[in-house]
Coordinates of C-alpha atoms and ligand atoms in Angstrom, one line a residue:
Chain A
X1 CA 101.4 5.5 107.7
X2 CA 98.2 4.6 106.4
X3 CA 97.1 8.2 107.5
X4 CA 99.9 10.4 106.1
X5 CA 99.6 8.7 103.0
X6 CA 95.5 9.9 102.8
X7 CA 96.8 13.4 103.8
X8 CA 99.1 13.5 101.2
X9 CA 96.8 12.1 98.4
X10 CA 94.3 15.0 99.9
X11 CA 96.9 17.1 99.2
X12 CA 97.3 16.5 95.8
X13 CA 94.1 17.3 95.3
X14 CA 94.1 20.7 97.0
X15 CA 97.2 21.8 94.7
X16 CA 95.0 20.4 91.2
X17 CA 92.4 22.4 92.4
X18 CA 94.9 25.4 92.9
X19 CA 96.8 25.2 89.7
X20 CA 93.4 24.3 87.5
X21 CA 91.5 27.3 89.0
X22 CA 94.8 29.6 88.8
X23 CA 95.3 28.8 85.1
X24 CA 91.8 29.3 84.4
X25 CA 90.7 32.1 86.4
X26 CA 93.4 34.4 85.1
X27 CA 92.4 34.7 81.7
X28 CA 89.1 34.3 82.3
X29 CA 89.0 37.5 84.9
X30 CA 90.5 40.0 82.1
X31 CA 87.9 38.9 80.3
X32 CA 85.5 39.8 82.8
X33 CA 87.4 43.0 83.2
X34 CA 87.0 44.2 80.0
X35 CA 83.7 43.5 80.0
X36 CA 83.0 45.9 83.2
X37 CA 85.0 48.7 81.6
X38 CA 83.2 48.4 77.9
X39 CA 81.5 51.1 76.9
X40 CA 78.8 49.1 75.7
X41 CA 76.1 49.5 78.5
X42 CA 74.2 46.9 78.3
X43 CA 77.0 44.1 78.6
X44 CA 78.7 46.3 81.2
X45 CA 76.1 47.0 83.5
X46 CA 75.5 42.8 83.3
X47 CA 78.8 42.2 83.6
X48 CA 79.2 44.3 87.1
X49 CA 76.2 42.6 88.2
X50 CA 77.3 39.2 87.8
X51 CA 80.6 40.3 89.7
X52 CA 78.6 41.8 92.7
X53 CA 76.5 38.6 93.1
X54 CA 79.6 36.4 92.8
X55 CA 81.6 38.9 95.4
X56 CA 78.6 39.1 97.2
X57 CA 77.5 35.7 98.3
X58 CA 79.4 33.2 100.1
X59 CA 82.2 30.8 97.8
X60 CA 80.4 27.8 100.2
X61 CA 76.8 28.6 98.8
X62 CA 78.3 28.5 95.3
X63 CA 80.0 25.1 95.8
X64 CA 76.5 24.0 96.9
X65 CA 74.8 25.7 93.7
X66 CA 77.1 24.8 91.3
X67 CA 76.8 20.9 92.6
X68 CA 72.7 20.7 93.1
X69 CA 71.9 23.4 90.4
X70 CA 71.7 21.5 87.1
X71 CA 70.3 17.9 88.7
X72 CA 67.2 19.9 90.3
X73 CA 66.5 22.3 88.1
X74 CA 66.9 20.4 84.4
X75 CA 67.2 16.9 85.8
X76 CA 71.6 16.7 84.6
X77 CA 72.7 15.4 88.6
X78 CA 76.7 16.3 88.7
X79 CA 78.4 13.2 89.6
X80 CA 82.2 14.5 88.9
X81 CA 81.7 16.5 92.3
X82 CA 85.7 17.9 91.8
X83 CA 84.5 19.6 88.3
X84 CA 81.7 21.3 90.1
X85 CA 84.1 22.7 92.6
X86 CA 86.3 23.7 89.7
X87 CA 83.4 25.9 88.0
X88 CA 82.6 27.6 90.9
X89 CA 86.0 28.1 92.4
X90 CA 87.1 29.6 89.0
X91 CA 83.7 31.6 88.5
X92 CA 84.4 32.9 92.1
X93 CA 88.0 34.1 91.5
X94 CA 87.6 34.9 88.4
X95 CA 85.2 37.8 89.3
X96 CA 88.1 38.6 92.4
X97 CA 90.2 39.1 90.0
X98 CA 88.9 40.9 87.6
X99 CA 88.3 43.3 90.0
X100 CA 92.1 43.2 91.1
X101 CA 92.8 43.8 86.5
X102 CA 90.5 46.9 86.7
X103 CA 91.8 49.0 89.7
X104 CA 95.3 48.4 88.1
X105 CA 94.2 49.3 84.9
X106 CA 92.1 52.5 86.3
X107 CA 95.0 53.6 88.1
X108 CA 97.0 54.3 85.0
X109 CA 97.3 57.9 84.5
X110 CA 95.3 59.0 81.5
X111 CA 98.9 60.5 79.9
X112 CA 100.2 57.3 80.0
X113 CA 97.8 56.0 76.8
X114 CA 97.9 59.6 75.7
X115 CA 101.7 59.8 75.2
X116 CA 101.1 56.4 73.6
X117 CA 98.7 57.8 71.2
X118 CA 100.3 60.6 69.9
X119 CA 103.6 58.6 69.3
X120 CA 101.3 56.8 66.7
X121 CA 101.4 53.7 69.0
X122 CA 97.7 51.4 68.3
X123 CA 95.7 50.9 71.0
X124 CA 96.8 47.7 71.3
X125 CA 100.5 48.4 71.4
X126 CA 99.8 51.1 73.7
X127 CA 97.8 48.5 76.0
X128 CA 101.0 45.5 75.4
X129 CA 103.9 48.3 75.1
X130 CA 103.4 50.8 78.1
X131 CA 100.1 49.8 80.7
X132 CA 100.6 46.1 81.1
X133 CA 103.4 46.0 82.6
X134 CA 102.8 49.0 84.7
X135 CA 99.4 47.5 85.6
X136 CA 101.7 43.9 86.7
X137 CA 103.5 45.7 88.8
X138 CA 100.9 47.4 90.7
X139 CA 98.7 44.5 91.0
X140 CA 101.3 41.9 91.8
X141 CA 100.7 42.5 96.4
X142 CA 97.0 42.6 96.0
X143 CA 97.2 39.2 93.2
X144 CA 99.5 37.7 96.1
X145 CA 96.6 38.0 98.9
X146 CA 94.0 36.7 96.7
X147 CA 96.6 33.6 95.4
X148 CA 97.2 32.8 98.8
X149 CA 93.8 32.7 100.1
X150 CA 93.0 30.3 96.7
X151 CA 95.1 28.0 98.7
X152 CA 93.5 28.2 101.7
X153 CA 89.8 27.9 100.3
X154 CA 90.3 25.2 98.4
X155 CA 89.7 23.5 101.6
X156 CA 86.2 24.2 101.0
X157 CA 85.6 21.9 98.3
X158 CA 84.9 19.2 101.4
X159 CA 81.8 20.6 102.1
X160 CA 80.8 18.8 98.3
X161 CA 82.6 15.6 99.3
X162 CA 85.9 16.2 97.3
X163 CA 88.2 13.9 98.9
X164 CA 91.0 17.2 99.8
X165 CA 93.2 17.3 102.3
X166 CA 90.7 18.4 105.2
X167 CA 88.5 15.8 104.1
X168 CA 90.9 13.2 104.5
X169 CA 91.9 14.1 107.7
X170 CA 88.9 15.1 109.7
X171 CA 87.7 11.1 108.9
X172 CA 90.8 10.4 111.4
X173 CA 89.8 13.1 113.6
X174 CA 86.3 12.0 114.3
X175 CA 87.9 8.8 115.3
X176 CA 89.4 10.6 118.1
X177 CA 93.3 10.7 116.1
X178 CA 93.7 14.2 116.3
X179 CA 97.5 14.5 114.6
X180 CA 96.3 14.5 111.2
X181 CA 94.4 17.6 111.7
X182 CA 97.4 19.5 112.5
X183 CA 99.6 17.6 110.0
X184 CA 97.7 19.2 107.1
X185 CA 97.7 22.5 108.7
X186 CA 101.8 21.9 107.7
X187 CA 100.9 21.1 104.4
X188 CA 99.2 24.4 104.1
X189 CA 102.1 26.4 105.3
X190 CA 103.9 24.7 103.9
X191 CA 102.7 25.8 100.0
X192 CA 101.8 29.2 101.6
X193 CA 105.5 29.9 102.9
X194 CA 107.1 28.7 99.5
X195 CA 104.2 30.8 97.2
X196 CA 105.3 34.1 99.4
X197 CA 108.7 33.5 99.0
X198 CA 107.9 33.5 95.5
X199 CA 105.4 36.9 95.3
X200 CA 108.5 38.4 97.2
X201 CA 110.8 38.0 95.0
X202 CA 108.8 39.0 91.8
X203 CA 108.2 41.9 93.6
X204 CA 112.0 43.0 94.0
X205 CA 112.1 41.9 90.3
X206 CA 109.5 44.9 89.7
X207 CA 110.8 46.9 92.2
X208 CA 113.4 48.2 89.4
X209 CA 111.5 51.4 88.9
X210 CA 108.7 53.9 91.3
X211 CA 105.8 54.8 89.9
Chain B
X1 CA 102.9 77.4 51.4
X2 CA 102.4 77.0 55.2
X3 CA 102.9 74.0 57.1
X4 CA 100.2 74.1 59.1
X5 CA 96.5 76.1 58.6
X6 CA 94.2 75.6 61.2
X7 CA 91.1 76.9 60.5
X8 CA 87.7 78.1 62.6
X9 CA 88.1 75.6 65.1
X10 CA 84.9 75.0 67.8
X11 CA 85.2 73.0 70.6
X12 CA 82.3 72.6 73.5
X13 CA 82.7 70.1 76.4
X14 CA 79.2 69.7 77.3
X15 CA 77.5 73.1 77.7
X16 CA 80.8 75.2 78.0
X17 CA 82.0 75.9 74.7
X18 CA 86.0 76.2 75.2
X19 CA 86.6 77.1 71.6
X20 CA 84.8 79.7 69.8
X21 CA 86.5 79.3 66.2
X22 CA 90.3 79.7 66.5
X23 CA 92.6 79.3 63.6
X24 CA 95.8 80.4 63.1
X25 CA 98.4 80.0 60.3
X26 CA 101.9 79.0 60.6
X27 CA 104.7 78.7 58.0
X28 CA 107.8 76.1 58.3
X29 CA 110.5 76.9 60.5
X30 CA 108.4 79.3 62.3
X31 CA 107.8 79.4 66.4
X32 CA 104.6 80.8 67.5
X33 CA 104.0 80.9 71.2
X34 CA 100.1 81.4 72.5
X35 CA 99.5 83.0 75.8
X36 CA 96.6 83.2 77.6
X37 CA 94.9 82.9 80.4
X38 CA 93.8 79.8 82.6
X39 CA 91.1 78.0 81.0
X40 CA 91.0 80.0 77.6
X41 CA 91.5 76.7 75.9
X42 CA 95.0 76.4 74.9
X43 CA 95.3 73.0 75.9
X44 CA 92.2 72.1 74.0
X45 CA 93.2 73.4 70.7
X46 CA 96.1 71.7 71.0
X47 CA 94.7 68.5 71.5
X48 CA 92.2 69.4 69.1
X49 CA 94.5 69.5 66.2
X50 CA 96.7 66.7 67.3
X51 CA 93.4 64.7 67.7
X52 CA 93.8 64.2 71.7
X53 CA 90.0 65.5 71.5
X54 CA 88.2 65.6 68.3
X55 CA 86.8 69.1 67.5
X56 CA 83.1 69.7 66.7
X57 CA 84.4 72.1 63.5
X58 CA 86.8 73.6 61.8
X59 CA 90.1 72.2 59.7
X60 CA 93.5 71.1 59.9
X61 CA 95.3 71.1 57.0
X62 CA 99.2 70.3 57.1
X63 CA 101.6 70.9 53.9
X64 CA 97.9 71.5 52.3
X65 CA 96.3 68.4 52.6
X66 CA 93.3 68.0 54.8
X67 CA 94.0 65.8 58.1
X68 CA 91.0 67.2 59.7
X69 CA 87.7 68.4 58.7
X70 CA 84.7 68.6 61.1
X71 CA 82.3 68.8 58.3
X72 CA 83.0 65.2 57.3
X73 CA 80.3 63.2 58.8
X74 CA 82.2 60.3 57.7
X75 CA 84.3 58.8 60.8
X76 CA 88.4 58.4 60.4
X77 CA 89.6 55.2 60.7
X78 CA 92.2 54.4 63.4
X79 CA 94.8 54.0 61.5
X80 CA 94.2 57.1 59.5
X81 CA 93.6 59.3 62.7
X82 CA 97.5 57.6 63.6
X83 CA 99.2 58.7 60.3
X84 CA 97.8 62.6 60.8
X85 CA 98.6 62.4 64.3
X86 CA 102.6 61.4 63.5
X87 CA 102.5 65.3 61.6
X88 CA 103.0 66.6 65.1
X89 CA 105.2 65.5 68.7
X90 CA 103.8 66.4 71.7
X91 CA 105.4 67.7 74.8
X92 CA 103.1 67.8 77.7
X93 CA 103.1 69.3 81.0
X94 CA 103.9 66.4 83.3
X95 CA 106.7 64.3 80.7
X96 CA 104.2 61.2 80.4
X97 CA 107.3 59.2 80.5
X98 CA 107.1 55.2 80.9
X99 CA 108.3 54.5 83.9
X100 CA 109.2 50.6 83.1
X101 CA 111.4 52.2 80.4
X102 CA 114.9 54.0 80.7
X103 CA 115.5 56.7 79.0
X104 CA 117.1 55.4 75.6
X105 CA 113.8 52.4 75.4
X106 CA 111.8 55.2 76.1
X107 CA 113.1 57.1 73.0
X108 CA 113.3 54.4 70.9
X109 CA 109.8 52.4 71.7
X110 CA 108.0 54.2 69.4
X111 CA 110.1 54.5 66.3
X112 CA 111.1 51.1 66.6
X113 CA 107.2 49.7 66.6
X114 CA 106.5 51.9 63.4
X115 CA 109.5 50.4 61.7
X116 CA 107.5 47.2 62.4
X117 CA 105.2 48.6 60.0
X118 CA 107.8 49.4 57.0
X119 CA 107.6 46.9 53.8
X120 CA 111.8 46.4 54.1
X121 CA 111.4 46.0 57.6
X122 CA 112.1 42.2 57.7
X123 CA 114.8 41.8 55.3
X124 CA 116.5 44.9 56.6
X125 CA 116.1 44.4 60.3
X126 CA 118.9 44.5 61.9
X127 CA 120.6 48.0 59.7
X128 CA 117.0 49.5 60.9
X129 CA 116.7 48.9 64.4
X130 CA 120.5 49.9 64.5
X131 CA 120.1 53.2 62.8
X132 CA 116.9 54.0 64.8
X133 CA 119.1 53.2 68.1
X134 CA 122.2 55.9 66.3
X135 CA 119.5 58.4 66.1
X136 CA 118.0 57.9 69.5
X137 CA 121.5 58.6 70.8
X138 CA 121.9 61.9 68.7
X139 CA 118.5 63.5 70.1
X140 CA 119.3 62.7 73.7
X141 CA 122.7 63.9 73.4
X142 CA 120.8 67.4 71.8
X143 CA 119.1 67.3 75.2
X144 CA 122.2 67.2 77.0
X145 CA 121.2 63.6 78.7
X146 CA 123.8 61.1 77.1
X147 CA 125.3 60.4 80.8
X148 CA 121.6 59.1 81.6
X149 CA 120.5 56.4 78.6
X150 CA 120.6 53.9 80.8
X151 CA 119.0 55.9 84.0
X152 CA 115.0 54.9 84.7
X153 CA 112.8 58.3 84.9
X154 CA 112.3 58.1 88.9
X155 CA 115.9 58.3 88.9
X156 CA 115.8 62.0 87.1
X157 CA 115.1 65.6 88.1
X158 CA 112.0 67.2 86.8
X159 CA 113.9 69.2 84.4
X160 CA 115.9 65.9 83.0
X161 CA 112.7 63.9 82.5
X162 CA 111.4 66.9 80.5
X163 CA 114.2 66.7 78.3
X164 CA 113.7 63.3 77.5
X165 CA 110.2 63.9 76.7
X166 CA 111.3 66.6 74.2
X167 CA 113.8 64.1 72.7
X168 CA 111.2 61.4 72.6
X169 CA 108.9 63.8 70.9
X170 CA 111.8 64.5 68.1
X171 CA 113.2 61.0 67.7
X172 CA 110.1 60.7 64.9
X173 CA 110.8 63.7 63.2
X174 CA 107.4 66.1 63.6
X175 CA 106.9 68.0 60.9
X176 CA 105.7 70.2 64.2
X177 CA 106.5 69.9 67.6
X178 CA 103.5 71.2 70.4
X179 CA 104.9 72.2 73.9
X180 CA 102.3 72.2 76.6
X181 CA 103.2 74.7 79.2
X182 CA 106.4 72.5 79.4
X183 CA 108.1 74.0 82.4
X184 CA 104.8 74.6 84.0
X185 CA 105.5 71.3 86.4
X186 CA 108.8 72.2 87.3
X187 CA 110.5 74.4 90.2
X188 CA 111.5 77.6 89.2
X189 CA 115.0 77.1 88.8
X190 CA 114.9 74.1 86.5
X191 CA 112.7 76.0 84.1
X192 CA 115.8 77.3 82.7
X193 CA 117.6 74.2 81.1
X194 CA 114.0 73.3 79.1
X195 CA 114.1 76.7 77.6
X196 CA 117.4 76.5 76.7
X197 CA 116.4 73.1 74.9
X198 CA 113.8 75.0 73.3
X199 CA 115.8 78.0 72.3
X200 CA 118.3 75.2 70.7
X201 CA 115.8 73.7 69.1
X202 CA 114.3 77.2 67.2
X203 CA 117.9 77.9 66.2
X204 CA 117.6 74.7 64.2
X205 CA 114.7 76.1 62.7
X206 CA 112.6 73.3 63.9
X207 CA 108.3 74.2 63.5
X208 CA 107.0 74.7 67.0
X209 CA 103.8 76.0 68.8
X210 CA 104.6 77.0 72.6
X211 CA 101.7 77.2 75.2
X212 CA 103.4 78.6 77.9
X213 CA 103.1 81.7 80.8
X214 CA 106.9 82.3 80.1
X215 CA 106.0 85.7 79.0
X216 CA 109.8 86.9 78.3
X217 CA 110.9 83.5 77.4
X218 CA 108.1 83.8 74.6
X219 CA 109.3 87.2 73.6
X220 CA 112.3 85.7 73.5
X221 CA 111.9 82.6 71.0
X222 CA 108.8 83.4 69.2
X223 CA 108.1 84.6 65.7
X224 CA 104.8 85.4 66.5
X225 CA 102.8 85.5 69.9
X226 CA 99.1 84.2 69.7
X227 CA 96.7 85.9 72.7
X228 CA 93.6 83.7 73.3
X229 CA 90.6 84.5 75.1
X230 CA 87.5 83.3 76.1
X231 CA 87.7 80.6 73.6
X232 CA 88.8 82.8 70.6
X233 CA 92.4 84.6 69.3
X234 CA 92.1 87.7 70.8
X235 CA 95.1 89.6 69.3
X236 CA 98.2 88.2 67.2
X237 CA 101.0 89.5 65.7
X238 CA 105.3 89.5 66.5
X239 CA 106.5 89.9 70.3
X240 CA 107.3 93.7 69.9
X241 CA 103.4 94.3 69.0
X242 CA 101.4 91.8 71.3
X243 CA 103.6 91.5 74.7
X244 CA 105.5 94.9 74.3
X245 CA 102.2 96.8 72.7
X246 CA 99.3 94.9 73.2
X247 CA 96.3 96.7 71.7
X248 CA 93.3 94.5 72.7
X249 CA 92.2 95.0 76.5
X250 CA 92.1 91.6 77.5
X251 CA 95.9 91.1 76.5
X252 CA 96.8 94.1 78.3
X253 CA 95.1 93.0 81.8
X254 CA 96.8 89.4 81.1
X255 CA 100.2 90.9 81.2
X256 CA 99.4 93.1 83.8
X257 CA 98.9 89.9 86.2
X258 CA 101.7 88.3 85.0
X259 CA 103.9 91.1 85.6
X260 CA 102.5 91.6 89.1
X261 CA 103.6 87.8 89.7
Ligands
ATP1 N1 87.8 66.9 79.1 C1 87.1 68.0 79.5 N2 85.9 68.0 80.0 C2 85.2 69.1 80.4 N3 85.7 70.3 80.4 C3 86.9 70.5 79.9 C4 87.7 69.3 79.5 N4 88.9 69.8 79.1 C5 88.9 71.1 79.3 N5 87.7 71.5 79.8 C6 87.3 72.9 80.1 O1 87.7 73.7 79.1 C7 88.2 75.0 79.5 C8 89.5 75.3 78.8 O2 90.4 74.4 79.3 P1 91.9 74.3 78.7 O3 92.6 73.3 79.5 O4 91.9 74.2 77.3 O5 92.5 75.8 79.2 P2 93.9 76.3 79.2 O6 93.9 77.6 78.4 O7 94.9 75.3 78.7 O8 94.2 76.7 80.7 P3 95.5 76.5 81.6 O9 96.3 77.7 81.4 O10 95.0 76.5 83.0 O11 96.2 75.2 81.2 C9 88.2 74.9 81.0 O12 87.1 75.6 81.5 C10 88.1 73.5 81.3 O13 87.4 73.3 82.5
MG2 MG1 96.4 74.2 79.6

């Protein structure tokens, strides 16, 4: 009882870390994406840097970075060990997404913002009125992947000692009870199953038009 | 006075130049169509006077006041650039429709944003938006597409999505209305109900300028025919003397190869 109770706890903390980085990482990718398609080269060419060196390196070494970082190098040790796995799980999706934002956007035709413009639309209308929701719907399978596999890696926080799910349950395992293991595998496909039921049925909702 | 002067326009993408100071003159009410052939810059001059590309000289001056003057060194502002650009509707060569939108939204999304923008808007609302939604319904009905308001644009033919890019053009009243090889896109026998549009449309004496290979169509509908070449306006005058007896060499190889086709 004792055990399920731990898992479930774990849990909790698996789906904070899910919703925190979700509500975070979102914003904070477009962000990132309009700084890779400014035409200011300076800012874009750091921007697109930044991105390849978070795409590039494993989310596990930034966990590690993001925990040791600041005590080694100007003496500020991170004790709230779930706020360091926060930064660098949003930093990390952040830069997946924005990648995600600026295929979608790039694969707007070209007459789409030039219809816009010569209905005497503003740029920003013609970004809110006619590409958003164009750029939604052809984003919304590739944003399911990477939402899914948020759930899934926020497994990794244990390798900083957040108490998650994993965490919780490999203690029992290395006392030879092996149920929990599996018991938070259920967990996981659990909140998988219910999240694709979910992407699914947006994407009938889109599914209204082609194109 | 004319409606719209457009005056020793130049226009180089890099090292090609593409315009080689055109200008041409047209009065209200009149159709001009411009032939030519591929990659004598049609397209550019008209998105060079409707401000799709901004031209490196030359004017634009509609109902005589100056909405474009490469000289000026001083940039436009956005919002300035927007006002000139709402003197003339644009009908390109693949529709640009919004797909999210069916076909009356895609009509009305426009008007009903620069409503937005009217002092009276607020306290007059609901008489606007209404009226703009009444006029909607009369241009799409001009196009003959009334049985498909409520139809998406992947649920149209080439020749109906057309159509509703011509009635979106009208639905904010252009003082004149550019075609871009409109039936260009579309299978041959579908070319006929956009033409018919058109023809509707210069019975109404409505100000147009036609880029198009439609060679008897443009005989057909136009006022005047404008030849380019090479970046430059080869030969100009009514149907009878440019397509029937074209005088410059250029213009008389052109329709040769058409005609051939
Ligand atoms: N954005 C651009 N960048 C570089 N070159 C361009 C651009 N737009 C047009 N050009 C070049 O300018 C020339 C004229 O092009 P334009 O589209 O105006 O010709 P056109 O008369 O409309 O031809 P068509 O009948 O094939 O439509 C072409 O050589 C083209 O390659
Ligand atoms: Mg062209």
């Amino acid at each position: 009882m004792d055990a399920l109770q731990q898992l479930f706890i774990g849990f909790g903390m698996n789906c904070l870390l899910f919703v925190l980085t979700l509500v975070m990482a979102l914003p904070l990718g477009l962000i990132i994406t309009f700084g890779t398609m400014t035409k200011i080269k300076p800012l874009k060419w750091v921007m697109k840097t930044f991105v390849w060196i978070i795409r590039g390196t494993p989310l596990m070494l930034q966990l590690f970075i993001v925990l040791y970082a600041p005590g080694i190098l100007w003496h500020h040790p991170v004790s709230n060990r779930m706020g360091a796995a926060l930064v660098a799980f949003v930093i990390n999706y952040a830069a997946y997404f924005s990648e995600i934002f600026r295929g979608g956007i790039e694969s707007i035709p070209k007459g789409q913002y030039e219809a816009g413009q010569v209905l005497g639309l503003t740029k920003t209308q013609v970004f809110f009125k006619i590409v958003l929701f164009q750029v939604i719907k052809r984003i919304t399978p590739p944003m399911g992947n990477e939402v899914i596999t948020l759930v899934k890696d926020t497994a990794l926080a244990r390798v900083i000692s957040v108490a998650e799910i994993l965490q919780n349950a490999y203690r029992y395992a290395s006392k030879g009870i092996i149920w929990p293991l599996f018991a938070s595998g259920l967990y996981f496909l659990a909140f998988t199953g219910v999240l694709s039921i979910l992407l699914s049925f947006v994407e009938k909702k889109l599914d209204y038009y082609k194109g | 006075m004319a409606i719209l002067e457009v005056k020793d326009m130049y226009k180089s993408f890099g090292k090609t130049e593409v315009l080689k100071g055109v200008g041409f003159t047209m009065e209200r009410g009149e159709v001009i169509s411009i032939l030519g052939s591929s990659g004598s810059g049609k397209t550019t001059l008209l998105r060079c006077i409707n401000f799709l590309e901004r031209a490196d000289k030359g004017r634009v001056i509609v109902d005589g006041n100056v909405i474009f003057d490469g000289s000026d060194t001083a940039k436009k502002s956005p919002s300035e650039i927007r006002k000139a650009q709402l003197n003339f509707g644009m009908v390109f060569q693949q529709f640009n429709l919004f797909p999210q939108y069916n076909v009356l939204e895609n009509v009305v999304l426009a008007p009903k944003l620069l409503a937005k923008e009217r002092p009276d808007f607020k306290k007059h609302k609901k008489e606007i938006l209404a009226e703009i939604e009444e006029d909607a319904r009369d241009v799409i009905d001009k196009v003959g597409l009334t049985e498909k308001l409520m139809n998406y644009p992947c649920e149209l033919s080439g020749g109906q999505q057309q159509r509703v890019s011509i009635a979106r053009a009208l639905a904010l009243n252009p003082k004149i209305l550019f075609f871009d090889e409109p039936t260009s896109a579309l299978d041959p026998e579908l070319t006929g109900e956009i033409l018919r549009v058109i023809r509707s449309l210069a019975d109404k004496k409505i100000t147009m300028v036609i880029v198009t290979h439609e060679i008897g169509f443009a005989r057909n509908v136009s006022d005047r025919i404008i030849f380019m070449d090479k970046g430059v306006v080869a030969e100009e005058g009514s149907p009878e003397e440019v397509i029937d007896n074209p005088k410059n060499e250029r213009t008389r190889e052109f329709l040769k190869l058409i005609e051939q086709k």
